[in-house]
PDB file of C-alpha atoms in Angstrom:
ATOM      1  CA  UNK A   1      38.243 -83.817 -90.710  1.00  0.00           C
ATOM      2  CA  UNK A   2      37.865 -80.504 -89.311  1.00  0.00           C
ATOM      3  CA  UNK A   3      34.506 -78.946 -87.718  1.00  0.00           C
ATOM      4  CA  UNK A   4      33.278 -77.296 -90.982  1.00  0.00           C
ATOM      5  CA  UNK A   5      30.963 -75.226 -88.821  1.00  0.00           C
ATOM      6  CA  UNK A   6      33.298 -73.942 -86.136  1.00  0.00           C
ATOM      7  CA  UNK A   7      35.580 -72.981 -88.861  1.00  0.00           C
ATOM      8  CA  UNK A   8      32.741 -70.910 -90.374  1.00  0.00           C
ATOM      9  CA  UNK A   9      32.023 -69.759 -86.708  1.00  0.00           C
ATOM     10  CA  UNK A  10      35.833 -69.066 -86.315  1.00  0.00           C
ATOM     11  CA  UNK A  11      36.118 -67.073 -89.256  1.00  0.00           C
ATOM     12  CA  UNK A  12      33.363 -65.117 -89.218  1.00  0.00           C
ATOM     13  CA  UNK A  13      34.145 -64.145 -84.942  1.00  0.00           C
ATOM     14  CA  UNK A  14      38.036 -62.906 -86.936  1.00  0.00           C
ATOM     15  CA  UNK A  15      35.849 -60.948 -89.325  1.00  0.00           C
ATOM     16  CA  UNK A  16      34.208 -59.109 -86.963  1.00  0.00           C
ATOM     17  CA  UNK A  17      36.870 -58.681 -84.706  1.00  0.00           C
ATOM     18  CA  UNK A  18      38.997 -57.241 -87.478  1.00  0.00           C
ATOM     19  CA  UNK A  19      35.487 -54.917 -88.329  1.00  0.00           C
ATOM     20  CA  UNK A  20      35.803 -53.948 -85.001  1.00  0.00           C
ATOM     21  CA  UNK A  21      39.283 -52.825 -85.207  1.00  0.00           C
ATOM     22  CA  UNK A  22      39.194 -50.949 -88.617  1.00  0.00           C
ATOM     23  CA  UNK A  23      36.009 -48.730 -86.329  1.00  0.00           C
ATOM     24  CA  UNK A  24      38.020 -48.174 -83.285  1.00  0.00           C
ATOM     25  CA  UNK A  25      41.091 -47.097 -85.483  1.00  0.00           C
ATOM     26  CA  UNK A  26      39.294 -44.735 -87.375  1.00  0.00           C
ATOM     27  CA  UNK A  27      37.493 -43.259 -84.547  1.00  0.00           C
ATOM     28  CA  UNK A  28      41.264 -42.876 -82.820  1.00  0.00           C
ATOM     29  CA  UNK A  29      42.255 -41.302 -85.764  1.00  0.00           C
ATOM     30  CA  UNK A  30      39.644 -38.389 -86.005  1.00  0.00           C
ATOM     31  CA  UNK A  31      40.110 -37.698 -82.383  1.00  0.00           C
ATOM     32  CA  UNK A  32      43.385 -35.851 -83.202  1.00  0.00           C
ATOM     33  CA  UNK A  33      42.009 -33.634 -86.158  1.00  0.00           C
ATOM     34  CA  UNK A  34      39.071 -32.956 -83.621  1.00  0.00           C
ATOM     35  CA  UNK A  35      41.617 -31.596 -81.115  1.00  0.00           C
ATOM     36  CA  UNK A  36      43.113 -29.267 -83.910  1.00  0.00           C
ATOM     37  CA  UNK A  37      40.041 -27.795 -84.837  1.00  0.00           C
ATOM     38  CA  UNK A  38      39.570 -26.959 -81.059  1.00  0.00           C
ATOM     39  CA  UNK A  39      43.182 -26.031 -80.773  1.00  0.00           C
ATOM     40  CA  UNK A  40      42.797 -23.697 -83.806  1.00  0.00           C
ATOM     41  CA  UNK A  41      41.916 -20.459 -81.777  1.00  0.00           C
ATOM     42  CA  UNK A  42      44.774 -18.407 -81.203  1.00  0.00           C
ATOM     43  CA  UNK A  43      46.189 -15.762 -78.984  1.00  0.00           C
ATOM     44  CA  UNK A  44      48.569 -12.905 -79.195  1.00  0.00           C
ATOM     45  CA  UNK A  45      49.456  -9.783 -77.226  1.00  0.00           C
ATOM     46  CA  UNK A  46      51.026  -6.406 -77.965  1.00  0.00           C
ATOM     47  CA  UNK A  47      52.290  -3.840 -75.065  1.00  0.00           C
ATOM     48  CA  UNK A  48      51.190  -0.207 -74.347  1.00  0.00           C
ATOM     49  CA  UNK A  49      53.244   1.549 -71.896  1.00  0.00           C
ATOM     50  CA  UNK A  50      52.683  -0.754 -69.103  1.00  0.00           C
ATOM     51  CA  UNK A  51      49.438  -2.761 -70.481  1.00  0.00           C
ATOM     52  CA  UNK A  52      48.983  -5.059 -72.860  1.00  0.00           C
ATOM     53  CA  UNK A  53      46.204  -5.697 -75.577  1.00  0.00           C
ATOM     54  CA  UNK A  54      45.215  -9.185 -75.665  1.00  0.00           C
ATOM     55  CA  UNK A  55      43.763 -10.795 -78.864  1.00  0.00           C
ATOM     56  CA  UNK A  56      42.275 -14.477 -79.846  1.00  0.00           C
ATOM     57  CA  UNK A  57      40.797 -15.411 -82.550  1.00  0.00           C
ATOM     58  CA  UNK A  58      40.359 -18.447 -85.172  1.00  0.00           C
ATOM     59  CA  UNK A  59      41.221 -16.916 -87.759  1.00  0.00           C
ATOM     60  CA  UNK A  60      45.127 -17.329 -88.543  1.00  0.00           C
ATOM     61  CA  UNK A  61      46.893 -14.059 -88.121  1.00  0.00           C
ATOM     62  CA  UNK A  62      44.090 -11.930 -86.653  1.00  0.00           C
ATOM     63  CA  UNK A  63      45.346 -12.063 -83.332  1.00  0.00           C
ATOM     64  CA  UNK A  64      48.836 -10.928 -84.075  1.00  0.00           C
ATOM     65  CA  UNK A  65      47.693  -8.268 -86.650  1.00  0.00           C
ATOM     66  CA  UNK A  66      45.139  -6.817 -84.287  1.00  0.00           C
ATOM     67  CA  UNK A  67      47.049  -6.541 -81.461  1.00  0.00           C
ATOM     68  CA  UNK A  68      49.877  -5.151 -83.015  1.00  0.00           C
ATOM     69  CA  UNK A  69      47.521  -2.639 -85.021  1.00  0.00           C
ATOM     70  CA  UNK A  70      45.841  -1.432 -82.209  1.00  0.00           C
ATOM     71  CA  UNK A  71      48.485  -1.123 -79.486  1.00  0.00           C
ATOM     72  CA  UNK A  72      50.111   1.209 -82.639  1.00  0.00           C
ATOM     73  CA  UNK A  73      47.140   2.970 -82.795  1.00  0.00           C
ATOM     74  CA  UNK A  74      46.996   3.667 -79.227  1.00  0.00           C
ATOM     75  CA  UNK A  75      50.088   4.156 -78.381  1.00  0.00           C
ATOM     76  CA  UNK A  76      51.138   6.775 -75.883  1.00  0.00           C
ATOM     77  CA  UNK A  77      47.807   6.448 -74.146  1.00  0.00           C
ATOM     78  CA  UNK A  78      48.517   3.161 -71.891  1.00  0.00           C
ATOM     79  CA  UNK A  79      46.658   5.229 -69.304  1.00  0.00           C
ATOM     80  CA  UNK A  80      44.043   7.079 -70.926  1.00  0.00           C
ATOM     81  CA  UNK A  81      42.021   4.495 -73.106  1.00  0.00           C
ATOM     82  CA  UNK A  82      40.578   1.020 -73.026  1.00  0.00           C
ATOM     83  CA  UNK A  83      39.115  -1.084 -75.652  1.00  0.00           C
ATOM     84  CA  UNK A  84      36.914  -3.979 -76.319  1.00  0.00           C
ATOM     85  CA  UNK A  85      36.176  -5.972 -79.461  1.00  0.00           C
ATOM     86  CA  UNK A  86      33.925  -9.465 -80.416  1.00  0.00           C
ATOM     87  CA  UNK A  87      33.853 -10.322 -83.431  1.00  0.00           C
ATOM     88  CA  UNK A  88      31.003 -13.382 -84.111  1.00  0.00           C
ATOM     89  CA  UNK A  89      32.020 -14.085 -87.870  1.00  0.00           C
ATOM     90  CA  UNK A  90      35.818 -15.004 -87.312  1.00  0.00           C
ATOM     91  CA  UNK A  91      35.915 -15.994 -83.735  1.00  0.00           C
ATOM     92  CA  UNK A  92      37.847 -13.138 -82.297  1.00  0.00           C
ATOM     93  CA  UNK A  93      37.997 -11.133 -79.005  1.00  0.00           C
ATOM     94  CA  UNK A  94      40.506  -8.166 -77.915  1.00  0.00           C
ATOM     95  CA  UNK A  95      40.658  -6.756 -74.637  1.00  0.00           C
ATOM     96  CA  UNK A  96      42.521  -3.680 -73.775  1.00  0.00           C
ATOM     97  CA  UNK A  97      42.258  -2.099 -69.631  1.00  0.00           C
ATOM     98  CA  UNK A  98      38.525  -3.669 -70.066  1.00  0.00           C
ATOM     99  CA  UNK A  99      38.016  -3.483 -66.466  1.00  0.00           C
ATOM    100  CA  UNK A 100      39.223   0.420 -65.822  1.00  0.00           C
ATOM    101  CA  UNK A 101      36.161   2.408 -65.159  1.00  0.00           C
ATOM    102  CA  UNK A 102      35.224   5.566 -66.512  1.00  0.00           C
ATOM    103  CA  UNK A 103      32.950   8.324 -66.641  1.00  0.00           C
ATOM    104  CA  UNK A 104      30.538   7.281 -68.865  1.00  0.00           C
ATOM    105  CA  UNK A 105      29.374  10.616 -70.357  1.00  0.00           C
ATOM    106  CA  UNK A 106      26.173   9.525 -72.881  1.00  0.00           C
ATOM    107  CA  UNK A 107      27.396   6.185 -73.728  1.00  0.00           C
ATOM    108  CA  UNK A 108      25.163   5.190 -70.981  1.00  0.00           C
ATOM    109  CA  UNK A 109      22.323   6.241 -72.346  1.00  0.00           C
ATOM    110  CA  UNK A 110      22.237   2.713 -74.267  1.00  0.00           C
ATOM    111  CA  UNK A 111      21.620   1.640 -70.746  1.00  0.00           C
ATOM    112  CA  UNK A 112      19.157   3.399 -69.675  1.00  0.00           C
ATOM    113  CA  UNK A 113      17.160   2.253 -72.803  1.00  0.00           C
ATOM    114  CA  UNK A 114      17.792  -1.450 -72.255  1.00  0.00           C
ATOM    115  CA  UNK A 115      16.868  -0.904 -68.439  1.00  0.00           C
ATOM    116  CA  UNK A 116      13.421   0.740 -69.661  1.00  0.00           C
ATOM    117  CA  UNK A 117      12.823  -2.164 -72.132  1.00  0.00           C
ATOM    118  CA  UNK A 118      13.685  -4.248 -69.886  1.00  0.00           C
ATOM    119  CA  UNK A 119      11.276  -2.753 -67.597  1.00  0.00           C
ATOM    120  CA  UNK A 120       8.580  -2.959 -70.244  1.00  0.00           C
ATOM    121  CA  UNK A 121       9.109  -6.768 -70.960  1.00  0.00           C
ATOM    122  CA  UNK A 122       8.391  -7.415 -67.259  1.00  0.00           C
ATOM    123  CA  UNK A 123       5.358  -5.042 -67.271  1.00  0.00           C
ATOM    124  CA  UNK A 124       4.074  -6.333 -70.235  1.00  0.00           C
ATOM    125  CA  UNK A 125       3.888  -3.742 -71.795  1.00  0.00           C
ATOM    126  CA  UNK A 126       5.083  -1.764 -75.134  1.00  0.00           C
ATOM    127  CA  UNK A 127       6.432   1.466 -74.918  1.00  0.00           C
ATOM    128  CA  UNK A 128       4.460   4.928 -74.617  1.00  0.00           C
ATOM    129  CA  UNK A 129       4.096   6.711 -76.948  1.00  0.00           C
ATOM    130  CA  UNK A 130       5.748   9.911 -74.951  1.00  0.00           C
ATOM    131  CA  UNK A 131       8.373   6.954 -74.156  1.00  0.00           C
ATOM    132  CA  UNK A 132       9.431   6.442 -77.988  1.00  0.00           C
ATOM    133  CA  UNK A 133       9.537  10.123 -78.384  1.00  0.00           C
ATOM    134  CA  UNK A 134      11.948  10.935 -75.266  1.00  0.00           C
ATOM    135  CA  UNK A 135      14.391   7.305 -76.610  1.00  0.00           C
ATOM    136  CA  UNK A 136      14.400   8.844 -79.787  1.00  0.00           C
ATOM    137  CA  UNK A 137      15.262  11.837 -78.567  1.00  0.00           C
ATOM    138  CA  UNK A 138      18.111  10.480 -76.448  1.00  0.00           C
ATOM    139  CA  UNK A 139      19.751   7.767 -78.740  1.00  0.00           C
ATOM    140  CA  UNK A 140      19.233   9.816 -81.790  1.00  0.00           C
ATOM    141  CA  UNK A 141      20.118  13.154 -80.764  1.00  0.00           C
ATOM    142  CA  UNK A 142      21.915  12.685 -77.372  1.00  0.00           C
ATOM    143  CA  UNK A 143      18.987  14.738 -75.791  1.00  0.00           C
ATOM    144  CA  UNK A 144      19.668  15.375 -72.183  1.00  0.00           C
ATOM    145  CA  UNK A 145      16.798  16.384 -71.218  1.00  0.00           C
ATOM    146  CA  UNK A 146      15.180  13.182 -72.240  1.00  0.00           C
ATOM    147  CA  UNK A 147      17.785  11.339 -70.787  1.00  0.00           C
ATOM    148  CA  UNK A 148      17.033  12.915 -67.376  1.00  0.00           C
ATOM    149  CA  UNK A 149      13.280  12.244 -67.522  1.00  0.00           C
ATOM    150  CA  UNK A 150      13.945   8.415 -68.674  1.00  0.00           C
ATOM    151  CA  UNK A 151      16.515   8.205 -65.941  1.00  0.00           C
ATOM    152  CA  UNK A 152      14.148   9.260 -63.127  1.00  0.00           C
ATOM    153  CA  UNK A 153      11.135   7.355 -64.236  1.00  0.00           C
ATOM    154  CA  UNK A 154      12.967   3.984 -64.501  1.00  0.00           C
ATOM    155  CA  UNK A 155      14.681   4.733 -60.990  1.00  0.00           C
ATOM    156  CA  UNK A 156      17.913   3.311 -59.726  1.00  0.00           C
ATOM    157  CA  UNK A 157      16.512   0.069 -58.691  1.00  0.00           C
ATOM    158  CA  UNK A 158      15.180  -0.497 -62.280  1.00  0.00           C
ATOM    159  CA  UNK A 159      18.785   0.254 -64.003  1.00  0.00           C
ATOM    160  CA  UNK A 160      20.472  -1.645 -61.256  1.00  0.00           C
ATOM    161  CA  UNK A 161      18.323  -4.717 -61.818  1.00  0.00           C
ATOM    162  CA  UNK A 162      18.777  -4.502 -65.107  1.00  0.00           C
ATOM    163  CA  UNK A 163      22.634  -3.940 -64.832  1.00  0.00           C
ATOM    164  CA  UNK A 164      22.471  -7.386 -62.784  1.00  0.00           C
ATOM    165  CA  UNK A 165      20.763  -9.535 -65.319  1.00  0.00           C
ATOM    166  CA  UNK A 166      23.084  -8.105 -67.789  1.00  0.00           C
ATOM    167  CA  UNK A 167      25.839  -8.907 -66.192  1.00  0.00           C
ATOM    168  CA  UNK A 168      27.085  -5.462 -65.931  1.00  0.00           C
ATOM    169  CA  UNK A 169      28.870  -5.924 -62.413  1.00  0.00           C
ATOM    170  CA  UNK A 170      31.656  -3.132 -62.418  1.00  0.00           C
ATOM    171  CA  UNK A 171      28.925  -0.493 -64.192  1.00  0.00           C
ATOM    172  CA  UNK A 172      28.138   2.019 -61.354  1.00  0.00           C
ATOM    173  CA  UNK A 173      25.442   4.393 -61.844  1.00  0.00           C
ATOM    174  CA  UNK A 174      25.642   7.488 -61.263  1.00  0.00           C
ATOM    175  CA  UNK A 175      25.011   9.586 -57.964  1.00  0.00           C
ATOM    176  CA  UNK A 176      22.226  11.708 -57.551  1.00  0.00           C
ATOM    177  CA  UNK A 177      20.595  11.353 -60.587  1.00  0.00           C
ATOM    178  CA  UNK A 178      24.115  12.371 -62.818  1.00  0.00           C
ATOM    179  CA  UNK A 179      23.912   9.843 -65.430  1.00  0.00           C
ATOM    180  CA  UNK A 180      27.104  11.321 -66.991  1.00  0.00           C
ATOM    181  CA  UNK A 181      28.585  10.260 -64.176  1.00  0.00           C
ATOM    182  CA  UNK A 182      27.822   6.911 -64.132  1.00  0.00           C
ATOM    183  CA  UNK A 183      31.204   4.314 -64.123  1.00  0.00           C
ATOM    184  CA  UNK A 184      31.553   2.168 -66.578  1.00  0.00           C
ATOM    185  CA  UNK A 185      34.198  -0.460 -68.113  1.00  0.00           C
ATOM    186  CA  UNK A 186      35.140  -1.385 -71.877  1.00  0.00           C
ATOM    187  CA  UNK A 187      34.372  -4.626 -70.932  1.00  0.00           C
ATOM    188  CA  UNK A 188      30.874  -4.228 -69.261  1.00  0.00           C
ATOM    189  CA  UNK A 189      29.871  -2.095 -72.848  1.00  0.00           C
ATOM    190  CA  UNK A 190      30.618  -4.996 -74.540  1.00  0.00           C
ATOM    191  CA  UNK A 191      28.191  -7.359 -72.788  1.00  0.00           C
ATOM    192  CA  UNK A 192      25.568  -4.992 -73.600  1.00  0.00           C
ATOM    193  CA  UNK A 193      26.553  -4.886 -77.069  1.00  0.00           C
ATOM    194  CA  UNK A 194      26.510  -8.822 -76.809  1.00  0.00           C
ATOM    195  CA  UNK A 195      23.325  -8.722 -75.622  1.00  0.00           C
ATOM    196  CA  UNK A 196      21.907  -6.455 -77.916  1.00  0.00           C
ATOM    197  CA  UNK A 197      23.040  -8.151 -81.183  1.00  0.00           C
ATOM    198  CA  UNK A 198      22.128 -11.858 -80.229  1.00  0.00           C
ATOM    199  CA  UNK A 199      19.216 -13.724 -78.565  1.00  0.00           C
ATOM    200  CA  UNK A 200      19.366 -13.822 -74.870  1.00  0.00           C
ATOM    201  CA  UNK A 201      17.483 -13.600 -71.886  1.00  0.00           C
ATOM    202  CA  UNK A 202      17.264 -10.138 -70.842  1.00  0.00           C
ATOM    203  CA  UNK A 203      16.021  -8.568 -73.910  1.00  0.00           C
ATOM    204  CA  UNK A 204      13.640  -9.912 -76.593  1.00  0.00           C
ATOM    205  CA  UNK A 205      13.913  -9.873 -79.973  1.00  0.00           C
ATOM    206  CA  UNK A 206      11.649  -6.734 -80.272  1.00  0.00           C
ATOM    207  CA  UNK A 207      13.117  -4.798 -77.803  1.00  0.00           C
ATOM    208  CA  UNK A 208      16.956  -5.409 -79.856  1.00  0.00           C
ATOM    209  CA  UNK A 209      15.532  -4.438 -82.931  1.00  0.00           C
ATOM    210  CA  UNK A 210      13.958  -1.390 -81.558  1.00  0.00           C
ATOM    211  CA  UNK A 211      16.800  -0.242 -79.503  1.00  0.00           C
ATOM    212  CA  UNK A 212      19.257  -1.392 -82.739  1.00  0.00           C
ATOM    213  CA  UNK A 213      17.107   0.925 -84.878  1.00  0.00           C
ATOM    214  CA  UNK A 214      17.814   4.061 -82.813  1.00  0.00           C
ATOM    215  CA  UNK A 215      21.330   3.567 -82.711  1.00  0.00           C
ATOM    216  CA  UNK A 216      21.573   2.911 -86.696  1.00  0.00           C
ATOM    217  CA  UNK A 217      19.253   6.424 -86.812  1.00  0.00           C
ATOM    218  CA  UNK A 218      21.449   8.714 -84.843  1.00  0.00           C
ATOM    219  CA  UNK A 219      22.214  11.805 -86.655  1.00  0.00           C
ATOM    220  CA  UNK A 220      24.933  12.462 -89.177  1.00  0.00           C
ATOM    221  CA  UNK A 221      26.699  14.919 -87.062  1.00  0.00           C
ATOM    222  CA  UNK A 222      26.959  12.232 -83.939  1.00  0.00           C
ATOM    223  CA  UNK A 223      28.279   9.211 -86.322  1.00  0.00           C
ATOM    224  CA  UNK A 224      31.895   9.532 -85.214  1.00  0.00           C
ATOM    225  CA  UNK A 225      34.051   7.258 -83.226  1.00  0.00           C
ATOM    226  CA  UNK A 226      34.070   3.519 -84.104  1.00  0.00           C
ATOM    227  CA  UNK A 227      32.135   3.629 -87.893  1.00  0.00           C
ATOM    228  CA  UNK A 228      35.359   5.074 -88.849  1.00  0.00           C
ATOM    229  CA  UNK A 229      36.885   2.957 -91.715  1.00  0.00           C
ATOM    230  CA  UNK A 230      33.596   0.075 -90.920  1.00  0.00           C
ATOM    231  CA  UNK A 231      32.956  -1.224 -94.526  1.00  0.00           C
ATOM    232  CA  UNK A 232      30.296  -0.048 -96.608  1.00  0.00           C
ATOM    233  CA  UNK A 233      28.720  -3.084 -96.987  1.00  0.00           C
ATOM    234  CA  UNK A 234      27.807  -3.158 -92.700  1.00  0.00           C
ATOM    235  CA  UNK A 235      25.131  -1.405 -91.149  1.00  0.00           C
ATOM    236  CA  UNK A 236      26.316   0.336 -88.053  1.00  0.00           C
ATOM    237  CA  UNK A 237      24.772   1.130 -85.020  1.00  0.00           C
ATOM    238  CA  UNK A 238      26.471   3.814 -82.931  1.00  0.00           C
ATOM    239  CA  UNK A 239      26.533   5.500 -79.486  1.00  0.00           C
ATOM    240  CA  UNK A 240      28.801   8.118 -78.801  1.00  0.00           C
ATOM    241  CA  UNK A 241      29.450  10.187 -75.665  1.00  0.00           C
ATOM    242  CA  UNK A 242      31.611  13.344 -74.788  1.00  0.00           C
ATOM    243  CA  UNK A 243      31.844  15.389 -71.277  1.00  0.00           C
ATOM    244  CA  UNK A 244      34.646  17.802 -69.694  1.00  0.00           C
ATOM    245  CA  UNK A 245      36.003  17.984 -66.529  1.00  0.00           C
ATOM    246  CA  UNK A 246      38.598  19.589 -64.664  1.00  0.00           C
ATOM    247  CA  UNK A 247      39.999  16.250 -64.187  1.00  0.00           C
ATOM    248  CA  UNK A 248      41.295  13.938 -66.505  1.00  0.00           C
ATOM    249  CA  UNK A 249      39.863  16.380 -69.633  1.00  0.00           C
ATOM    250  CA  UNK A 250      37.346  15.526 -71.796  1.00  0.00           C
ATOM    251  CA  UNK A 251      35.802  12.229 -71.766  1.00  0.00           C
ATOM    252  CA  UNK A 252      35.433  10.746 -75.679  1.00  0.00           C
ATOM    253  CA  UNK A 253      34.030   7.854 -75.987  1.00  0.00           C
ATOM    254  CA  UNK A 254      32.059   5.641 -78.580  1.00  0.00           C
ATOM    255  CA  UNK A 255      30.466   1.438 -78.434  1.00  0.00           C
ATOM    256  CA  UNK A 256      28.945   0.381 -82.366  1.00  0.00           C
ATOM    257  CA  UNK A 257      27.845  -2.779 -83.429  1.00  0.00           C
ATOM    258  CA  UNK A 258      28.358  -4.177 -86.888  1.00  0.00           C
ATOM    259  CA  UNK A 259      25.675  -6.249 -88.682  1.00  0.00           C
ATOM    260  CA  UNK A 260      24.341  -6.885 -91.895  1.00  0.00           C
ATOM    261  CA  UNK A 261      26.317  -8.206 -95.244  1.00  0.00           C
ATOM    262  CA  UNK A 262      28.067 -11.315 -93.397  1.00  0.00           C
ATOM    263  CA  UNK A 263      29.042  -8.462 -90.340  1.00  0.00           C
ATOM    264  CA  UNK A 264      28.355  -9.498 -86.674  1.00  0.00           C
ATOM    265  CA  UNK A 265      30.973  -7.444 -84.463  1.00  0.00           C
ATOM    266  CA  UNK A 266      30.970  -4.930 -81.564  1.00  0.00           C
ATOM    267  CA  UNK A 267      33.400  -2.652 -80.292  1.00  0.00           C
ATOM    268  CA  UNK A 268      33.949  -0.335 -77.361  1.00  0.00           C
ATOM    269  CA  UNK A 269      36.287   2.439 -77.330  1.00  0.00           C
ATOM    270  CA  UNK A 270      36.609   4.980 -74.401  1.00  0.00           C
ATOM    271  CA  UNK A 271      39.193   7.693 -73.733  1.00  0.00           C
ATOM    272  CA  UNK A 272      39.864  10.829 -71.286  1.00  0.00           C
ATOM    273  CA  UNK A 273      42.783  12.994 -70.438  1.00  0.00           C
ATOM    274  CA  UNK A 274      42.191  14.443 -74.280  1.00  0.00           C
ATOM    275  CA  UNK A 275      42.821  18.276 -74.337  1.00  0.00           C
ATOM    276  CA  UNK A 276      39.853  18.852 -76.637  1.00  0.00           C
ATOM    277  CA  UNK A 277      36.731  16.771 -77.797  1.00  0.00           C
ATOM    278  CA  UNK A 278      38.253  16.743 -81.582  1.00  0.00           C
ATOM    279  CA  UNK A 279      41.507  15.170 -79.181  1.00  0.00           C
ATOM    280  CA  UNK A 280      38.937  12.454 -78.518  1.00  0.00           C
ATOM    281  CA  UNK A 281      37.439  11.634 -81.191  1.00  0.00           C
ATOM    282  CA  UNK A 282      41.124  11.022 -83.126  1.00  0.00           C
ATOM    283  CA  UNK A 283      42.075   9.034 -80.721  1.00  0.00           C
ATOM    284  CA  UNK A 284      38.923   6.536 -80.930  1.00  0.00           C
ATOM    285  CA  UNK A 285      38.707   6.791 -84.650  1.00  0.00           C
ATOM    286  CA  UNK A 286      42.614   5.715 -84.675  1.00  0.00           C
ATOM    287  CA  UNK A 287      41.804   2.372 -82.615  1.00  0.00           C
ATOM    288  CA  UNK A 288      38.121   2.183 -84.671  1.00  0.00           C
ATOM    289  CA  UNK A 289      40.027   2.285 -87.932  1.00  0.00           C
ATOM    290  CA  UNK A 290      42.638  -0.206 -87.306  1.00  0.00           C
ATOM    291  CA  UNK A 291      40.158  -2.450 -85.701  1.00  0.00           C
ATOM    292  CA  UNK A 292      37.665  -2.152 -88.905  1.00  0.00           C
ATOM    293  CA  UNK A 293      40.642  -2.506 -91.188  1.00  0.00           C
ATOM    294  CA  UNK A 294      42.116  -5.924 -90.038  1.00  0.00           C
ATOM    295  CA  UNK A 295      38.541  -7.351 -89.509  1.00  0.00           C
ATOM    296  CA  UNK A 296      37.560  -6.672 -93.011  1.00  0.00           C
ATOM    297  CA  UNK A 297      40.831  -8.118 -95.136  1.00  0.00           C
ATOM    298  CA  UNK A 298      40.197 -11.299 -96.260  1.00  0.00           C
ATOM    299  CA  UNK A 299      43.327 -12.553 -95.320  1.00  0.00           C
ATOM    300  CA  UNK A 300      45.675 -11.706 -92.031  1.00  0.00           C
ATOM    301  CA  UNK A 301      49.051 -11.046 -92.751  1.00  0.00           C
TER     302      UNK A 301
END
């Protein structure tokens, strides 16, 4: 007769074997719908003149529509604008001449208040009260004079060290004490849009909120540029900047963030070589409204 208890012992080792087997087979089998998800970003790019705008995102079709939209909307200026976009809610990113420096005009201004908060964090501090009167004054109203006393107190080392923790590498401030003249990139305004919508490092919660609350205050007159076409439901925070010279015209530019009512997004748009300031600000509302547009439809054609 046979070994009763080996066969038990025999059966039960197939049993487990086979348990084994159904685990490993299932875990083989996710592995591929894993990959997909990961795989699900995509990327598509659209030509302007010589340059192209590059978009990815995980959304289905927001690449392609973006990029398309936007090289449309600034076509004819492949060497006279650059753009940057996140977008936190649907994955996306667009990059157009990100790295091509210009003057900054007052868009830098949002960097000279991060570089005093900054400042402040490390001093322990909160601000003065003659300090929240003269960033009021700047982000609010575009107030030069307030810029220039801000920009003096904090000194160059200050805005450079904060310009290094931030990331900012190709920002270049400006030489003897011209702000305006300051270089920047698309792409290093949108690290300090990054870093002033999400936790980080460099700037605490406190000092985000108070430098987001100046930038949703400034004054109806100055709200231009990249809230054009944003969706009702968002509240926008704005920056704008504008400057003439006798080269490359006037200088428009204009960085927002979007948050609020399921928003998270940023965008940078800067322009010169416009004839006229109204020039400018068409040409950034054009990219602004396109970009707005395609990240508020539900669906992407």
């Amino acid at each position: 007769m046979p070994d009763m208890h080996a066969l038990r012992r025999a059966r039960r080792g197939l049993a487990a074997t086979a348990a084994a087997g159904s685990v490993l087979a299932a875990l083989f089998a996710a592995t591929p719908a894993q990959a997909s998800t990961a795989d699900a970003t995509s990327e598509a790019t659209a030509t302007v003149g010589g340059s192209q705008v590059k978009c990815t995102s995980q959304r289905p079709g927001l690449a392609a529509r973006l990029s398309k939209d936007i090289a449309g909307a600034l076509h004819g200026r492949e060497h006279a604008a650059a753009l940057a976009l996140y977008d936190r809610t649907t994955g996306t990113s667009c990059g157009f001449r990100v790295d091509t420096a210009f003057d900054s005009a007052s868009v830098v201004k949002v960097t000279i208040l991060g570089a005093l908060l900054r400042q402040t964090m490390e001093q322990h501090r909160a601000l003065t009260a003659h300090e929240v009167e003269l960033t009021t004054a700047m982000i609010t109203k575009s107030d030069n004079d307030a810029t220039n006393a801000l920009w003096h107190q904090i000194g160059h080392t200050a805005i450079q060290h904060f310009l290094t923790l931030a990331g900012m590498g190709d920002t270049v401030p400006g030489p003897k004490g011209y702000w305006g003249h300051t270089q920047v990139t698309a792409g290093d305004q949108l690290k300090l849009l990054r870093l002033l919508a999400s936790d980080n490092s460099v700037l605490d919660r406190d000092t985000r909120t108070y430098a987001l609350r100046l930038m949703n205050r400034v004054v109806p007159e100055q709200r231009w540029g990249t809230p054009a076409g944003a969706p009702a439901t968002a509240t926008v925070q704005v920056k704008n900047g504008w400057l003439p010279r006798d080269t490359h015209g006037w200088r428009v530019h204009s960085v927002g963030v979007f948050t609020g009512g399921g928003h998270d997004y940023g965008m940078v748009v800067l322009s010169q070589d416009n004839r006229t300031m109204a020039d400018g600000v068409a040409a950034v509302e054009g990219a602004a409204r396109a970009v707005n547009r395609d990240l508020n439809t539900s669906t992407a054609a």
